[in-house]
Amino acid sequence: MAKSTEGRTNLKRLADISDEEIEAQMRDDPDWQEIGDFDWSKAVVVQPIPKHAISIRLDGDIIDFFKAQGRGYQTRINAVLRHYMDEVRKKAGE
């Protein structure tokens, strides 16, 4: 059974860490090496929206394409549709 770590986070220590210290720790993290510097200035906070189960018919090659990308193909299809919706709304001035 996995050991619970709930409630063990040192929130004061986290609040006291400077941005420079965070960046230094990221640069020392081997998992971060492939990512390198990333411009977060255009990042958008996305709040989860409840999903609705529907039945939709899509061309087989579209389904195959998204499934070939690995797990989460429905989430990726949703993201593509959301991006399209956002662009159409932006052009319409909404």
PDB file of C-alpha atoms in Angstrom:
ATOM      1  CA  MET A   1       0.000   0.000   0.000  1.00  0.00           C
ATOM      2  CA  ALA A   2       1.326   3.465  -0.894  1.00  0.00           C
ATOM      3  CA  LYS A   3       2.265   5.738   1.971  1.00  0.00           C
ATOM      4  CA  SER A   4       0.109   8.858   2.233  1.00  0.00           C
ATOM      5  CA  THR A   5       1.946  12.185   1.999  1.00  0.00           C
ATOM      6  CA  GLU A   6      -1.158  14.291   2.555  1.00  0.00           C
ATOM      7  CA  GLY A   7      -0.505  17.154   4.936  1.00  0.00           C
ATOM      8  CA  ARG A   8       3.292  16.834   4.801  1.00  0.00           C
ATOM      9  CA  THR A   9       3.922  19.731   2.416  1.00  0.00           C
ATOM     10  CA  ASN A  10       5.868  22.567   4.017  1.00  0.00           C
ATOM     11  CA  LEU A  11       3.743  25.459   2.752  1.00  0.00           C
ATOM     12  CA  LYS A  12       5.825  28.115   4.512  1.00  0.00           C
ATOM     13  CA  ARG A  13       8.989  26.875   2.820  1.00  0.00           C
ATOM     14  CA  LEU A  14       7.219  26.908  -0.557  1.00  0.00           C
ATOM     15  CA  ALA A  15       5.986  30.462   0.013  1.00  0.00           C
ATOM     16  CA  ASP A  16       9.541  31.579   0.850  1.00  0.00           C
ATOM     17  CA  ILE A  17      11.166  30.205  -2.330  1.00  0.00           C
ATOM     18  CA  SER A  18      12.085  32.958  -4.783  1.00  0.00           C
ATOM     19  CA  ASP A  19      11.418  32.753  -8.518  1.00  0.00           C
ATOM     20  CA  GLU A  20      15.181  32.592  -9.060  1.00  0.00           C
ATOM     21  CA  GLU A  21      15.472  29.571  -6.752  1.00  0.00           C
ATOM     22  CA  ILE A  22      12.604  27.842  -8.564  1.00  0.00           C
ATOM     23  CA  GLU A  23      14.279  28.460 -11.934  1.00  0.00           C
ATOM     24  CA  ALA A  24      17.606  27.148 -10.614  1.00  0.00           C
ATOM     25  CA  GLN A  25      15.910  23.985  -9.334  1.00  0.00           C
ATOM     26  CA  MET A  26      14.188  23.486 -12.682  1.00  0.00           C
ATOM     27  CA  ARG A  27      17.488  23.835 -14.570  1.00  0.00           C
ATOM     28  CA  ASP A  28      19.066  21.215 -12.267  1.00  0.00           C
ATOM     29  CA  ASP A  29      16.168  18.796 -12.802  1.00  0.00           C
ATOM     30  CA  PRO A  30      17.085  16.222 -15.508  1.00  0.00           C
ATOM     31  CA  ASP A  31      13.417  15.974 -16.526  1.00  0.00           C
ATOM     32  CA  TRP A  32      13.443  19.692 -17.359  1.00  0.00           C
ATOM     33  CA  GLN A  33      16.536  19.490 -19.612  1.00  0.00           C
ATOM     34  CA  GLU A  34      14.530  18.547 -22.708  1.00  0.00           C
ATOM     35  CA  ILE A  35      12.125  21.436 -22.182  1.00  0.00           C
ATOM     36  CA  GLY A  36      14.604  24.222 -21.483  1.00  0.00           C
ATOM     37  CA  ASP A  37      13.403  27.798 -21.409  1.00  0.00           C
ATOM     38  CA  PHE A  38       9.715  28.230 -21.999  1.00  0.00           C
ATOM     39  CA  ASP A  39       7.846  31.487 -22.491  1.00  0.00           C
ATOM     40  CA  TRP A  40       4.918  31.359 -20.061  1.00  0.00           C
ATOM     41  CA  SER A  41       3.806  34.942 -20.849  1.00  0.00           C
ATOM     42  CA  LYS A  42       1.017  33.741 -23.158  1.00  0.00           C
ATOM     43  CA  ALA A  43      -0.078  30.832 -20.976  1.00  0.00           C
ATOM     44  CA  VAL A  44      -3.804  30.603 -20.375  1.00  0.00           C
ATOM     45  CA  VAL A  45      -5.400  29.178 -17.243  1.00  0.00           C
ATOM     46  CA  VAL A  46      -8.011  26.646 -18.276  1.00  0.00           C
ATOM     47  CA  GLN A  47     -10.752  25.715 -15.844  1.00  0.00           C
ATOM     48  CA  PRO A  48     -12.174  22.228 -16.353  1.00  0.00           C
ATOM     49  CA  ILE A  49     -15.626  22.224 -17.883  1.00  0.00           C
ATOM     50  CA  PRO A  50     -17.969  19.298 -17.217  1.00  0.00           C
ATOM     51  CA  LYS A  51     -18.122  16.922 -20.178  1.00  0.00           C
ATOM     52  CA  HIS A  52     -21.325  15.574 -21.711  1.00  0.00           C
ATOM     53  CA  ALA A  53     -21.485  12.124 -23.257  1.00  0.00           C
ATOM     54  CA  ILE A  54     -22.819  12.270 -26.818  1.00  0.00           C
ATOM     55  CA  SER A  55     -22.849  10.075 -29.859  1.00  0.00           C
ATOM     56  CA  ILE A  56     -20.942  11.527 -32.805  1.00  0.00           C
ATOM     57  CA  ARG A  57     -19.994  10.052 -36.154  1.00  0.00           C
ATOM     58  CA  LEU A  58     -16.476  10.823 -37.348  1.00  0.00           C
ATOM     59  CA  ASP A  59     -14.560   9.646 -40.395  1.00  0.00           C
ATOM     60  CA  GLY A  60     -12.480   6.560 -39.676  1.00  0.00           C
ATOM     61  CA  ASP A  61      -9.208   8.187 -40.676  1.00  0.00           C
ATOM     62  CA  ILE A  62      -9.818  10.998 -38.174  1.00  0.00           C
ATOM     63  CA  ILE A  63     -10.405   8.514 -35.364  1.00  0.00           C
ATOM     64  CA  ASP A  64      -7.349   6.472 -36.431  1.00  0.00           C
ATOM     65  CA  PHE A  65      -5.189   9.605 -36.487  1.00  0.00           C
ATOM     66  CA  PHE A  66      -6.136  10.683 -32.970  1.00  0.00           C
ATOM     67  CA  LYS A  67      -5.947   7.142 -31.560  1.00  0.00           C
ATOM     68  CA  ALA A  68      -2.459   6.732 -33.067  1.00  0.00           C
ATOM     69  CA  GLN A  69      -1.276   9.603 -30.846  1.00  0.00           C
ATOM     70  CA  GLY A  70      -1.871   7.425 -27.773  1.00  0.00           C
ATOM     71  CA  ARG A  71      -4.173   7.556 -24.789  1.00  0.00           C
ATOM     72  CA  GLY A  72      -6.444  10.563 -24.433  1.00  0.00           C
ATOM     73  CA  TYR A  73      -7.573  10.777 -28.043  1.00  0.00           C
ATOM     74  CA  GLN A  74     -11.038  12.026 -27.057  1.00  0.00           C
ATOM     75  CA  THR A  75      -9.458  14.788 -24.984  1.00  0.00           C
ATOM     76  CA  ARG A  76      -7.325  15.812 -27.978  1.00  0.00           C
ATOM     77  CA  ILE A  77     -10.364  15.834 -30.279  1.00  0.00           C
ATOM     78  CA  ASN A  78     -12.120  18.049 -27.712  1.00  0.00           C
ATOM     79  CA  ALA A  79      -9.086  20.379 -27.620  1.00  0.00           C
ATOM     80  CA  VAL A  80      -9.081  20.704 -31.423  1.00  0.00           C
ATOM     81  CA  LEU A  81     -12.797  21.503 -31.434  1.00  0.00           C
ATOM     82  CA  ARG A  82     -12.334  24.036 -28.617  1.00  0.00           C
ATOM     83  CA  HIS A  83      -9.514  25.760 -30.500  1.00  0.00           C
ATOM     84  CA  TYR A  84     -11.701  25.972 -33.616  1.00  0.00           C
ATOM     85  CA  MET A  85     -14.588  27.373 -31.553  1.00  0.00           C
ATOM     86  CA  ASP A  86     -12.304  29.966 -29.912  1.00  0.00           C
ATOM     87  CA  GLU A  87     -10.933  31.093 -33.289  1.00  0.00           C
ATOM     88  CA  VAL A  88     -14.418  31.430 -34.815  1.00  0.00           C
ATOM     89  CA  ARG A  89     -15.567  33.420 -31.769  1.00  0.00           C
ATOM     90  CA  LYS A  90     -12.485  35.617 -31.952  1.00  0.00           C
ATOM     91  CA  LYS A  91     -13.174  36.428 -35.626  1.00  0.00           C
ATOM     92  CA  ALA A  92     -16.819  37.144 -34.788  1.00  0.00           C
ATOM     93  CA  GLY A  93     -15.737  39.574 -32.086  1.00  0.00           C
ATOM     94  CA  GLU A  94     -17.220  37.647 -29.198  1.00  0.00           C
TER      95      GLU A  94
END
